[in-house]
Each structure stands twice: as C-alpha cells, then as structure tokens.
mmCIF file with all atom_site columns, C-alpha atoms in Angstrom:
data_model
loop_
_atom_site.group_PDB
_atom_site.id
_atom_site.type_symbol
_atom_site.label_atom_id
_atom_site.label_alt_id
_atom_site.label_comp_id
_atom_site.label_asym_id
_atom_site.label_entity_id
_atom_site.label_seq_id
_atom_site.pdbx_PDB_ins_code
_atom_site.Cartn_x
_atom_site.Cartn_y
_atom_site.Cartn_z
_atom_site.occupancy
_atom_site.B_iso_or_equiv
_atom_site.pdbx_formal_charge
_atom_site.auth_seq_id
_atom_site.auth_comp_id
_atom_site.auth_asym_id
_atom_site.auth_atom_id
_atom_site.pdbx_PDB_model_num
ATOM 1   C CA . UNK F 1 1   ? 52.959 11.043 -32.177 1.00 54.00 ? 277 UNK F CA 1
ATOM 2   C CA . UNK F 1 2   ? 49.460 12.180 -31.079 1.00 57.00 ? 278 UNK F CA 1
ATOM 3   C CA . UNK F 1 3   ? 48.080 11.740 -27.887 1.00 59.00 ? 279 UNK F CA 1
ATOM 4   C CA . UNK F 1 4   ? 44.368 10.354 -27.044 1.00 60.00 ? 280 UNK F CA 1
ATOM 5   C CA . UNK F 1 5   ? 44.205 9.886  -23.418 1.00 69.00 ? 281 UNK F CA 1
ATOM 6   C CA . UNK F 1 6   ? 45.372 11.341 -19.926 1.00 80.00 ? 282 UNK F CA 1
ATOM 7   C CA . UNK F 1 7   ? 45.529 9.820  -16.885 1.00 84.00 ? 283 UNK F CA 1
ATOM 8   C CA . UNK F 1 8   ? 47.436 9.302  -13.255 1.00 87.00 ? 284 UNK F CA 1
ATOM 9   C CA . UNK F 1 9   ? 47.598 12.937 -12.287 1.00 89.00 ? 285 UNK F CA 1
ATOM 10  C CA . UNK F 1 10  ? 50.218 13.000 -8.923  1.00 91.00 ? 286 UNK F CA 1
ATOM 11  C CA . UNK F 1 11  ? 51.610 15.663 -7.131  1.00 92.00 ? 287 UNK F CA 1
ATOM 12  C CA . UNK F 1 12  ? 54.533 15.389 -4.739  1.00 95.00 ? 288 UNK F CA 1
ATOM 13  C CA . UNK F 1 13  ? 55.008 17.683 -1.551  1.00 93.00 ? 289 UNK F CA 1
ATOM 14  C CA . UNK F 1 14  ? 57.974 19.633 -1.971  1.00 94.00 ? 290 UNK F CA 1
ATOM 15  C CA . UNK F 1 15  ? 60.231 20.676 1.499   1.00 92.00 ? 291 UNK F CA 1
ATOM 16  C CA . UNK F 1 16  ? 63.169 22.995 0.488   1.00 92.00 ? 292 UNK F CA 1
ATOM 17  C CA . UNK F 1 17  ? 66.160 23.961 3.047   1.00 91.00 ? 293 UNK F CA 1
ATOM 18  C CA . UNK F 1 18  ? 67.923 27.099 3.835   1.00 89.00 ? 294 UNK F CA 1
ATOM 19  C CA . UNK F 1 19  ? 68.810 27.540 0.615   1.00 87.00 ? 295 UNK F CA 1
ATOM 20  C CA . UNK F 1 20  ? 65.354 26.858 -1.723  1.00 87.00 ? 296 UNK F CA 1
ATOM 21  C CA . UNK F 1 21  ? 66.911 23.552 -2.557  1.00 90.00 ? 297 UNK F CA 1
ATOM 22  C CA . UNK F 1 22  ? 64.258 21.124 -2.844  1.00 93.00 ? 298 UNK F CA 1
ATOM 23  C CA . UNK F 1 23  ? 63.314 17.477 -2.250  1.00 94.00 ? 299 UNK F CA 1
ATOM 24  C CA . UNK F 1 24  ? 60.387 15.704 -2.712  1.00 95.00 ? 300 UNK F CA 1
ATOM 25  C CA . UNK F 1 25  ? 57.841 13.543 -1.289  1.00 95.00 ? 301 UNK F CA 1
ATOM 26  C CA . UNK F 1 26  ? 56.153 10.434 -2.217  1.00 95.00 ? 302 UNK F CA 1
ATOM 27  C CA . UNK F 1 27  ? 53.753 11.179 -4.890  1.00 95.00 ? 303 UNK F CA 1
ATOM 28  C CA . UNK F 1 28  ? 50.007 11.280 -3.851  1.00 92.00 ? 304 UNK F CA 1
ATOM 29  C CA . UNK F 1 29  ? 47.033 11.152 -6.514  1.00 89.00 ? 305 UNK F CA 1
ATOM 30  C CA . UNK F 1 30  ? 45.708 14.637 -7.557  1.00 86.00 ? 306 UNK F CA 1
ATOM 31  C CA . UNK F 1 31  ? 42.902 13.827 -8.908  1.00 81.00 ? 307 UNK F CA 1
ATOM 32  C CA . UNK F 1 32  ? 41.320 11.868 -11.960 1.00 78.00 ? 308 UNK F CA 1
ATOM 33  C CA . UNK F 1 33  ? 42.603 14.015 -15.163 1.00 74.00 ? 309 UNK F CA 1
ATOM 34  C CA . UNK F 1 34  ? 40.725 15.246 -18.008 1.00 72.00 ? 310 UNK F CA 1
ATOM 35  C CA . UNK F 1 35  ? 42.255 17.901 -19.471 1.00 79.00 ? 311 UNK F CA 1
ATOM 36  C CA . UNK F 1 36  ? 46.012 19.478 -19.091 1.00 78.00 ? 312 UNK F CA 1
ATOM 37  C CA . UNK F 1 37  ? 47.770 22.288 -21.300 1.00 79.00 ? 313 UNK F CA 1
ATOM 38  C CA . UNK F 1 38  ? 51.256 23.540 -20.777 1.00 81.00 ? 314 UNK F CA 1
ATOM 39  C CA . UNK F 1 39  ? 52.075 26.968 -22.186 1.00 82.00 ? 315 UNK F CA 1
ATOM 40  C CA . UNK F 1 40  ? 55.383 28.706 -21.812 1.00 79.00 ? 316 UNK F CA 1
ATOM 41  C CA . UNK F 1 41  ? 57.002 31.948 -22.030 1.00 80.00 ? 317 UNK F CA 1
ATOM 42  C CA . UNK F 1 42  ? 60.381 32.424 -22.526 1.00 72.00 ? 318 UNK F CA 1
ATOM 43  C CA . UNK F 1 43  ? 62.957 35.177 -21.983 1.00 72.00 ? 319 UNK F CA 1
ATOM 44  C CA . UNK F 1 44  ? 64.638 36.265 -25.423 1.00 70.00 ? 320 UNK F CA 1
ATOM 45  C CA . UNK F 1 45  ? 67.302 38.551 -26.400 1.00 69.00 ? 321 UNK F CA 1
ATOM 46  C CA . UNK F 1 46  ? 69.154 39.379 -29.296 1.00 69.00 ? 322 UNK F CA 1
ATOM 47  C CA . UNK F 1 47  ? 72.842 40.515 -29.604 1.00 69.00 ? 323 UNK F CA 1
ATOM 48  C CA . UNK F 1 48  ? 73.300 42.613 -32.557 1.00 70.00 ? 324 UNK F CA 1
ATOM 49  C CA . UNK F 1 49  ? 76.445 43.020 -34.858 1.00 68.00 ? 325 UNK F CA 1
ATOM 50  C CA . UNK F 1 50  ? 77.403 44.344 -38.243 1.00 66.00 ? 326 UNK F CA 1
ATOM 51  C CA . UNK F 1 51  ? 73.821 45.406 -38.868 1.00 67.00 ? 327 UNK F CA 1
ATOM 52  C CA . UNK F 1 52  ? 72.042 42.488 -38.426 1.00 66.00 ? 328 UNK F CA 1
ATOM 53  C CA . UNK F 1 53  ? 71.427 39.718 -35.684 1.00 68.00 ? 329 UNK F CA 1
ATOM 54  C CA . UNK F 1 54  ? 74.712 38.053 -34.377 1.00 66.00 ? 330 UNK F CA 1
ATOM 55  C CA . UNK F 1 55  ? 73.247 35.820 -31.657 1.00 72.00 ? 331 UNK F CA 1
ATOM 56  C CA . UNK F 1 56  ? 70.061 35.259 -30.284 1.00 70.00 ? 332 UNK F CA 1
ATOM 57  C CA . UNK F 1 57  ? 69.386 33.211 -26.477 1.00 69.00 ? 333 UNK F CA 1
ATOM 58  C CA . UNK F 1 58  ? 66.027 32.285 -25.397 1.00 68.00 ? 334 UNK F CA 1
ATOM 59  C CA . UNK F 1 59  ? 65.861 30.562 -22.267 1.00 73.00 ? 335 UNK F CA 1
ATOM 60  C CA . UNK F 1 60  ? 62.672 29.007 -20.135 1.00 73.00 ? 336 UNK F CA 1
ATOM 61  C CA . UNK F 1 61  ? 61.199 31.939 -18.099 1.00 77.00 ? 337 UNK F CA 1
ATOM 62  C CA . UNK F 1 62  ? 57.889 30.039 -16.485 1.00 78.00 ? 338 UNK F CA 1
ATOM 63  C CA . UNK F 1 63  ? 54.897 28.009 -17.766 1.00 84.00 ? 339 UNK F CA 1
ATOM 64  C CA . UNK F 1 64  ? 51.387 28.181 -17.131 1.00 88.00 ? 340 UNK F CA 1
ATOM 65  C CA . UNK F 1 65  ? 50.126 24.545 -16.362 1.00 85.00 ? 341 UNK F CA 1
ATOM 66  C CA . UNK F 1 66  ? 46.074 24.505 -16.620 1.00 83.00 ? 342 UNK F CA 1
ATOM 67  C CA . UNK F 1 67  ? 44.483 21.388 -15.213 1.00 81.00 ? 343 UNK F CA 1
ATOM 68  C CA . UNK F 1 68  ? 40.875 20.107 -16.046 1.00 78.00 ? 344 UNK F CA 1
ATOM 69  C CA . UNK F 1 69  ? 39.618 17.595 -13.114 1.00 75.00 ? 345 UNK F CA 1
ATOM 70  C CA . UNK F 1 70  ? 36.819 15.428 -11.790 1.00 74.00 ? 346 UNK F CA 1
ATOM 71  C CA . UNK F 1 71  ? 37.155 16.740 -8.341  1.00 73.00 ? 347 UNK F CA 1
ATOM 72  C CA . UNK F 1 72  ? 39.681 17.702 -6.281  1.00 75.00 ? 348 UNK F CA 1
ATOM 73  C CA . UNK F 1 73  ? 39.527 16.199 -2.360  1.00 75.00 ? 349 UNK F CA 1
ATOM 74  C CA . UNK F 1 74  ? 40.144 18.560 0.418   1.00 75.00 ? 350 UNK F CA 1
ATOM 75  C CA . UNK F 1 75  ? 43.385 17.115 1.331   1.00 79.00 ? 351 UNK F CA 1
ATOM 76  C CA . UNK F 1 76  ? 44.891 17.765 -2.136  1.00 82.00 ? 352 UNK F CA 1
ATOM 77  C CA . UNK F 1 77  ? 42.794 21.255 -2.257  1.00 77.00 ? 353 UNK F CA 1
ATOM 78  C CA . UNK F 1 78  ? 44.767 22.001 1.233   1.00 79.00 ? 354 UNK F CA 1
ATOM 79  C CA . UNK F 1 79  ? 48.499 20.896 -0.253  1.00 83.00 ? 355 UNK F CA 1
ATOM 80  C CA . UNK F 1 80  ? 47.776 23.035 -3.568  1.00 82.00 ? 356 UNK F CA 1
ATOM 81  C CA . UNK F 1 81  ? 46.179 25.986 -2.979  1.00 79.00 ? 357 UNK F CA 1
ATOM 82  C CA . UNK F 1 82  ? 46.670 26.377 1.306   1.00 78.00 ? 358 UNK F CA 1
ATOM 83  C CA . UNK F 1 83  ? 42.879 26.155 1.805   1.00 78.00 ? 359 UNK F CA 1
ATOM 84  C CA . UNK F 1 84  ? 42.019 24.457 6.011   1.00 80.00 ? 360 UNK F CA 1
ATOM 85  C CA . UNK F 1 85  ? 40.071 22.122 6.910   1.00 78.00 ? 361 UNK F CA 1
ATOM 86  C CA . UNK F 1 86  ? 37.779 23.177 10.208  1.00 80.00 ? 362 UNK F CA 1
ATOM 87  C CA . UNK F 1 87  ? 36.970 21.506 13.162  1.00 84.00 ? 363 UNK F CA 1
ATOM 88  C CA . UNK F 1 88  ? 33.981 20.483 11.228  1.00 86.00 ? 364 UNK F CA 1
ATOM 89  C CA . UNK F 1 89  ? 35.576 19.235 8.072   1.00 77.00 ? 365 UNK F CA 1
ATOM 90  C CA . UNK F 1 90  ? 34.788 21.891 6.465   1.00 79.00 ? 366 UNK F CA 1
ATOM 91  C CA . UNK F 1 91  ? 36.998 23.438 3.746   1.00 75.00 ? 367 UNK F CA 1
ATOM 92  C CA . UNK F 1 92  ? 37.707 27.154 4.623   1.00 79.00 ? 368 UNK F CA 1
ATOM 93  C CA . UNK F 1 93  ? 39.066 29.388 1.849   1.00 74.00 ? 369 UNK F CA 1
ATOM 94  C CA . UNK F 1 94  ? 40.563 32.948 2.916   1.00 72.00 ? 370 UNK F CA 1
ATOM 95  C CA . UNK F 1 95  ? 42.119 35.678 1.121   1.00 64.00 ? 371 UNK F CA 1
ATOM 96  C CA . UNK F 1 96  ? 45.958 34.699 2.896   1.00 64.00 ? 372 UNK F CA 1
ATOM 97  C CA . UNK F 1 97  ? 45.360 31.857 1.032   1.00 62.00 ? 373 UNK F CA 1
ATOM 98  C CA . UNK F 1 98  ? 48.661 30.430 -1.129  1.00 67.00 ? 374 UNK F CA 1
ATOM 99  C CA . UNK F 1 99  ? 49.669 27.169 -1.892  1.00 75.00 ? 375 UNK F CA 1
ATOM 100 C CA . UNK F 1 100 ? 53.197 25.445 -2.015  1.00 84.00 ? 376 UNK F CA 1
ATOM 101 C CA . UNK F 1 101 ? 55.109 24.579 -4.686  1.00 91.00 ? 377 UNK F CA 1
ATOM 102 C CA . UNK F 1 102 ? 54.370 20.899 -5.417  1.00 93.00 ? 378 UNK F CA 1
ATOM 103 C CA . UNK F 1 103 ? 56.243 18.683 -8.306  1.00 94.00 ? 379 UNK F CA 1
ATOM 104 C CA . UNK F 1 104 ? 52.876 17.330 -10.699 1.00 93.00 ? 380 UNK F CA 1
ATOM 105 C CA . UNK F 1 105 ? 53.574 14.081 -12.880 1.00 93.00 ? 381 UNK F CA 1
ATOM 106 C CA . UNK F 1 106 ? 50.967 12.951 -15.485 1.00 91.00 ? 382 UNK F CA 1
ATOM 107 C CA . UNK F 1 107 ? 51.086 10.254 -18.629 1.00 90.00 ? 383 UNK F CA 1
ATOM 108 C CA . UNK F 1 108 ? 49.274 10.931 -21.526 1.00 88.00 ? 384 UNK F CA 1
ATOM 109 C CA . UNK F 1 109 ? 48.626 7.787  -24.002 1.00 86.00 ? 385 UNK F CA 1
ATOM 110 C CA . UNK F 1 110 ? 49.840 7.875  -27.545 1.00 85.00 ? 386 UNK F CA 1
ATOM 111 C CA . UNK F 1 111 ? 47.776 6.211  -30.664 1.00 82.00 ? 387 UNK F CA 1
ATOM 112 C CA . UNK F 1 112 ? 50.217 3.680  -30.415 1.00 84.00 ? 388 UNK F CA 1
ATOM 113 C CA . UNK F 1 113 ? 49.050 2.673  -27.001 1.00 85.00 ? 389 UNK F CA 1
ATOM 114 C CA . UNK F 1 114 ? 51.766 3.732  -25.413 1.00 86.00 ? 390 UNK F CA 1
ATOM 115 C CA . UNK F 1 115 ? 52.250 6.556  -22.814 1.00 88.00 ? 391 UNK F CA 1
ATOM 116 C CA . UNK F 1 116 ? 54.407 9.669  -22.588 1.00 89.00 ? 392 UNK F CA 1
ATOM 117 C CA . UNK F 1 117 ? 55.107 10.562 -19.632 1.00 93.00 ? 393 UNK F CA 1
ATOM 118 C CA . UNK F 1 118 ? 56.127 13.991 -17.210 1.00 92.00 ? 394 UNK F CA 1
ATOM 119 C CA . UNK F 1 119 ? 57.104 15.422 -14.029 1.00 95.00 ? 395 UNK F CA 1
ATOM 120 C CA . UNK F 1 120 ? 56.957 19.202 -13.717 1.00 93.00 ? 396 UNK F CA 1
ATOM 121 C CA . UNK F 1 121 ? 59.573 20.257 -11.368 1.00 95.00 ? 397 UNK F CA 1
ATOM 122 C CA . UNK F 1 122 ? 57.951 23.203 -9.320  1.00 94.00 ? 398 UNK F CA 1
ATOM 123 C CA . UNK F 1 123 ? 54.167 24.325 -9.836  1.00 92.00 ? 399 UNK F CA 1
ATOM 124 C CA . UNK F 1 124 ? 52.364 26.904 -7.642  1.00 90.00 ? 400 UNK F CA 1
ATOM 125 C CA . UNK F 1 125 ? 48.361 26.855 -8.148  1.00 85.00 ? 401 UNK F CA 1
ATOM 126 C CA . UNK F 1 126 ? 46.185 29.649 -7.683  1.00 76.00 ? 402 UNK F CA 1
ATOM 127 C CA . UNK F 1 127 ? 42.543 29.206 -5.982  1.00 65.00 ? 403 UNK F CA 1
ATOM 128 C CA . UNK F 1 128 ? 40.507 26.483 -8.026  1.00 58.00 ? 404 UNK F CA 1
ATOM 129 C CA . UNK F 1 129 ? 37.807 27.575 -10.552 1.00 56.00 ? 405 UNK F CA 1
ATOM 130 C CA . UNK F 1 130 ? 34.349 26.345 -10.050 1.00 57.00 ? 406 UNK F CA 1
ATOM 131 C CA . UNK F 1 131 ? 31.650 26.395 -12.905 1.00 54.00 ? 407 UNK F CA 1
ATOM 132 C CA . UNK F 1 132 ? 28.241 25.269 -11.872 1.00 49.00 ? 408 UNK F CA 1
ATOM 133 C CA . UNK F 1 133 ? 24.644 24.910 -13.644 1.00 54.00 ? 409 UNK F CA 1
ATOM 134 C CA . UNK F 1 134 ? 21.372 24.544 -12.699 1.00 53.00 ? 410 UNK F CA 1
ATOM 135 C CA . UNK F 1 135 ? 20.244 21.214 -13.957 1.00 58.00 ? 411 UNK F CA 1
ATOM 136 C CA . UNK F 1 136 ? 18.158 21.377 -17.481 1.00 54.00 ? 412 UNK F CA 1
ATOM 137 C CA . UNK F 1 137 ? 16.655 19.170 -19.857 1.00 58.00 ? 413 UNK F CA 1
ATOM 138 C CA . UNK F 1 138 ? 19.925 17.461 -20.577 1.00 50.00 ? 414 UNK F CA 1
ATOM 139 C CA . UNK F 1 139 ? 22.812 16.548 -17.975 1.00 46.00 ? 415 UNK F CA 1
ATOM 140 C CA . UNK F 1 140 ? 26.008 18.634 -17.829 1.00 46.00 ? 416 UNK F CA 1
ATOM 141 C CA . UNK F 1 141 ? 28.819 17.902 -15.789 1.00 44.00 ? 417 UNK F CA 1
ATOM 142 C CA . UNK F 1 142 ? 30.293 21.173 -14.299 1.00 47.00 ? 418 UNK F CA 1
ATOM 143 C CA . UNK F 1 143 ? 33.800 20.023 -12.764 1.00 57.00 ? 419 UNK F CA 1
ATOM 144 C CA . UNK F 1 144 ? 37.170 22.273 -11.233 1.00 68.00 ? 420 UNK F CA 1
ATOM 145 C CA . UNK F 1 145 ? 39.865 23.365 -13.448 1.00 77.00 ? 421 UNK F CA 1
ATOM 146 C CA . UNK F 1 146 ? 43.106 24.338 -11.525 1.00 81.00 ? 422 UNK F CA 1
ATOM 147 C CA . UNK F 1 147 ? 45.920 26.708 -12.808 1.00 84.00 ? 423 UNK F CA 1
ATOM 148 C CA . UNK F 1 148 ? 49.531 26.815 -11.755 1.00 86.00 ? 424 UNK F CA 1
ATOM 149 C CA . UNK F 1 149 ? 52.606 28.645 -12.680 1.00 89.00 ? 425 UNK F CA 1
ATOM 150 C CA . UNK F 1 150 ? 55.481 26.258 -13.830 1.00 91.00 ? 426 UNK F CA 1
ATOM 151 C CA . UNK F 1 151 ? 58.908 27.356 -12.907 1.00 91.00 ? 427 UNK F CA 1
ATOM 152 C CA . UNK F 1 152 ? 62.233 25.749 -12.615 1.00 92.00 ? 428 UNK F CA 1
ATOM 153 C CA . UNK F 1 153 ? 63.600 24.061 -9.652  1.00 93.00 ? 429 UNK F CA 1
ATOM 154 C CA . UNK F 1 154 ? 66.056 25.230 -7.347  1.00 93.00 ? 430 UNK F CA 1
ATOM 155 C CA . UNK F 1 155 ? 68.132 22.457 -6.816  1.00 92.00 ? 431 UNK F CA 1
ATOM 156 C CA . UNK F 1 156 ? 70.971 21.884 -9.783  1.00 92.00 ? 432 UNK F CA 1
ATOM 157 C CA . UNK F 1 157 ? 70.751 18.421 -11.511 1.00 92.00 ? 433 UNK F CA 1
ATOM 158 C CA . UNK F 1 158 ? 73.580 15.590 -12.324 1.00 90.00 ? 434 UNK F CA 1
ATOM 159 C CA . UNK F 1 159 ? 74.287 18.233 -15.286 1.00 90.00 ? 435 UNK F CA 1
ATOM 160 C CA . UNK F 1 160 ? 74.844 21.827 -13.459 1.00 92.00 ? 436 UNK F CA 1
ATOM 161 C CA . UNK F 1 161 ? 71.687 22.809 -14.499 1.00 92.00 ? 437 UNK F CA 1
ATOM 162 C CA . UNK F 1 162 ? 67.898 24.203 -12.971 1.00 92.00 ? 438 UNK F CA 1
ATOM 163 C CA . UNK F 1 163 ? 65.169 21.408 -14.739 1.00 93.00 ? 439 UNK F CA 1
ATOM 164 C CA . UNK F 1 164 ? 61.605 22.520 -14.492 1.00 92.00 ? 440 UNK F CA 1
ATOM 165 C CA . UNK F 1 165 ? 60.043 19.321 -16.977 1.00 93.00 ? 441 UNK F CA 1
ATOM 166 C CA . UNK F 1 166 ? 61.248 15.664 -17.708 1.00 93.00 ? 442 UNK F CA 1
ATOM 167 C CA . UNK F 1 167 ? 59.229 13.911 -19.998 1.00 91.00 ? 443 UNK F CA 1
ATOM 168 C CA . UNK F 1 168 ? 59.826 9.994  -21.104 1.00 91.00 ? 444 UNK F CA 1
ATOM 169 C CA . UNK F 1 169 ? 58.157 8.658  -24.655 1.00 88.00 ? 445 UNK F CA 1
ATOM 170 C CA . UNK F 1 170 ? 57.772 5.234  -24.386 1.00 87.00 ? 446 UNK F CA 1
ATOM 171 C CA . UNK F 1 171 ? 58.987 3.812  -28.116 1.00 79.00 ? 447 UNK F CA 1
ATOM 172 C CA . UNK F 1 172 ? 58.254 0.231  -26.369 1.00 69.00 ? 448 UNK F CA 1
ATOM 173 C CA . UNK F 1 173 ? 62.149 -0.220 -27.569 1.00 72.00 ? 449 UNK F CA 1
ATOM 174 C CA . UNK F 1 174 ? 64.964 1.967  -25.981 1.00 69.00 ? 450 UNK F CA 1
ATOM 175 C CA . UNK F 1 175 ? 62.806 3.266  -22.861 1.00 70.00 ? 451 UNK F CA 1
ATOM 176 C CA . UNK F 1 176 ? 63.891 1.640  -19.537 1.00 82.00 ? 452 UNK F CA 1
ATOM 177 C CA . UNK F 1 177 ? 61.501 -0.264 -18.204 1.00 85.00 ? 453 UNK F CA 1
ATOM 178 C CA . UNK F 1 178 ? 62.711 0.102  -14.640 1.00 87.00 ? 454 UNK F CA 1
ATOM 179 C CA . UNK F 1 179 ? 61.924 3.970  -14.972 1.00 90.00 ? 455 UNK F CA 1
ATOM 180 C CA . UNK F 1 180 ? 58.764 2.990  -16.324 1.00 91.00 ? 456 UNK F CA 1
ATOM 181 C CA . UNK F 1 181 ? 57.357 1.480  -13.935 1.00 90.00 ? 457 UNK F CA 1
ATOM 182 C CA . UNK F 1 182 ? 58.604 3.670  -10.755 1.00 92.00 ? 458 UNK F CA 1
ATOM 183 C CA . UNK F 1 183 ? 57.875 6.828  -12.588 1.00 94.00 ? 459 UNK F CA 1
ATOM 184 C CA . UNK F 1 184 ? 55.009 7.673  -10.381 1.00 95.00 ? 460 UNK F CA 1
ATOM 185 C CA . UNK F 1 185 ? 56.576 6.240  -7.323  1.00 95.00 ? 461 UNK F CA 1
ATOM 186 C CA . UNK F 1 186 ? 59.148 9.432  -7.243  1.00 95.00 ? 462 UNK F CA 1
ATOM 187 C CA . UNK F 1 187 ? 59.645 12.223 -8.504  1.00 96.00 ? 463 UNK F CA 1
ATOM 188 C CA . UNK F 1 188 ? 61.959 11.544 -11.480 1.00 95.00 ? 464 UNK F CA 1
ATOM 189 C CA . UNK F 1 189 ? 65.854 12.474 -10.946 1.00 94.00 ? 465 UNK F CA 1
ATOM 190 C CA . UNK F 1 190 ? 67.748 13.525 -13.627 1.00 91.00 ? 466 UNK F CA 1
ATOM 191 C CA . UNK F 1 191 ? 70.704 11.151 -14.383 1.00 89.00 ? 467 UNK F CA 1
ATOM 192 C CA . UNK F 1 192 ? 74.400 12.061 -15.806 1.00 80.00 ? 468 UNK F CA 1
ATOM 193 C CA . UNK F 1 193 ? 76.103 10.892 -18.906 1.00 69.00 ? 469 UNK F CA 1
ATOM 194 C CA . UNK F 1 194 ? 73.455 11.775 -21.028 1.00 60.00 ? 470 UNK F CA 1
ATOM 195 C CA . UNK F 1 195 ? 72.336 13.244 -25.025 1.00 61.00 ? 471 UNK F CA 1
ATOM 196 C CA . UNK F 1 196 ? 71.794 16.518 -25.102 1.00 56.00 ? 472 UNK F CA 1
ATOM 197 C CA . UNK F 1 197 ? 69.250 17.313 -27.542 1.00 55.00 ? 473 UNK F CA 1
ATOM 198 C CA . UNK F 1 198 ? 70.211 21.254 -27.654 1.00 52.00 ? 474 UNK F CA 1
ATOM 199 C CA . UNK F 1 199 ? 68.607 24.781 -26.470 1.00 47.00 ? 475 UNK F CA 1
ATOM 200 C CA . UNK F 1 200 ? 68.658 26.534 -23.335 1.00 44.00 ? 476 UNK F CA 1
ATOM 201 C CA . UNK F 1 201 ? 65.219 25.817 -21.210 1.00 42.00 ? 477 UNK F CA 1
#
C-alpha cells in the first residue's frame, strides 16, 4: 500500500561488548522527518552447472539510509556523527570526526491511515549536509539531510540469524497492538516461532 506521511524519527545508542554484540538504549527523538530512502546492495553469486545457472544466492551486503530533516540538535549531531560540544556550547566539527553505530526507527503512514513501521538494526552516518540560500523574493527552506550506511547487527536473533531491518504493517487486524504501541519505546527484538517469508537478507 502507498505511503503519504513520515514521522517519529528515533535513534537508539548502541553499546557492544568484547565481542561486537550489541544492545541498545532507550530510543531518543532524531529529529522531525521529512524525507527517508533506503537503498541496498546485495552480494550475488551464481553457481554454474551443465551449461547454464544451477543456483544463484544473493544475500544483504549494506544499505544506504538517506535522511531529510528539520534540524538536527547538537546532542543528536554529537551521538551520530561524533561532533563536541565546547565549553561554549558550541558545536565543533574535526576531521577525526566518526559517529557510532546507532539503531534508527521511523513510521511512515499508509493511505489507509495506518502506519508501517521500522527499526534499522545498525546505521553509521557520515558528517551532515548543509544547503543554504540567501533569502529572495520568495521563502525557501534550506534544511540538513543526513546519510548513513545500513549494515547488519552483530548480535544473532531468536532465529540464528544477523537482522539489519524489522518492519511491522499495521493491517488494523492481525498486528499486535502491544508491539504497537511500545515500538518506539525499544528497539524491536526479534521473537521465535515465527513465518518465514523466504530469501537470504
């Protein structure tokens, strides 16, 4: 179903152990959305047999998650993208900059009126964009637009395997309610026992 709206953009801390397995914090407000897109590249290869194609695997490599914003504060600039904040409060950008991986959860409302909603599992952003203009004859906003990398988790879920996106359509039928409503209090945990809709990523 097609989507007209998008809205409560979180990000969660993420504090991994000795072994890059992660967990996550409680979910703090990004920013106010206005735009997201989710690309993704996969790895492919192809097993060839008896002169043609025998088998073919493609499997989630990483994702490019591009983020279109109001404004991003300087505590959420800081947990993204490793930017300080002075003595001052000032916001001090170097070149050792590097942010974190953070967990970013977003809904995005349907024509129906309902919402679909996501967690991405592991996101590193690069250093903000910034467009401005020079104010004409007409007004134009000029606001940030933020760019991570999307890559799987570390930590195996209740099935053996390395998520990187969970996404919920609520139908307004079979969706739990429960998880509805805390989706944006936690990051969302995988749970056993359940349908596997197929593929690899």
């Amino acid at each position: 179903m097609a989507t007209i709206g998008l809205d409560h953009l979180y990000y969660s801390k993420i504090t991994e152990d000795a072994n890059g397995s992660e967990t996550y914090g409680t979910p703090s407000v990004l920013a106010k959305a206005m735009t997201a897109g989710i690309t993704v590249e996969l790895n492919e290869a192809a097993l060839y047999a008896d002169d043609g194609q025998a088998e073919i695997v493609k499997e989630f490599k990483s994702g490019t998650l591009s983020l279109g914003v109001d404004d991003i504060g300087a505590q959420a600039a800081g947990d993204l993208t490793g930017t300080v904040i002075d003595a001052n409060g000032v916001v001090i950008s170097t070149s050792e900059d590097g942010g974190e991986p953070v967990a970013v959860g977003f809904r995005a409302k349907m024509s129906n009126g309902l919402y679909r909603y996501y967690w991405l599992y592991r996101v590193i952003f690069g250093i903000s964009a910034t467009n401005l203009t020079t104010k004409g004859d007409s007004i134009t906003f000029s606001t940030p637009t933020i760019e991570g990398t999307v890559m799987r988790r570390n930590r195996l879920d209740a099935f053996g395997k390395h998520p990187w996106k969970a996404e919920l359509t609520d139908d307004g039928t079979t969706a739990k309610k429960s998880v509805i409503a805390n989706w944006f209090e936690s990051v969302y945990e995988p749970v056993g026992s359940g349908n596997t809709l197929g593929g690899n990523s």
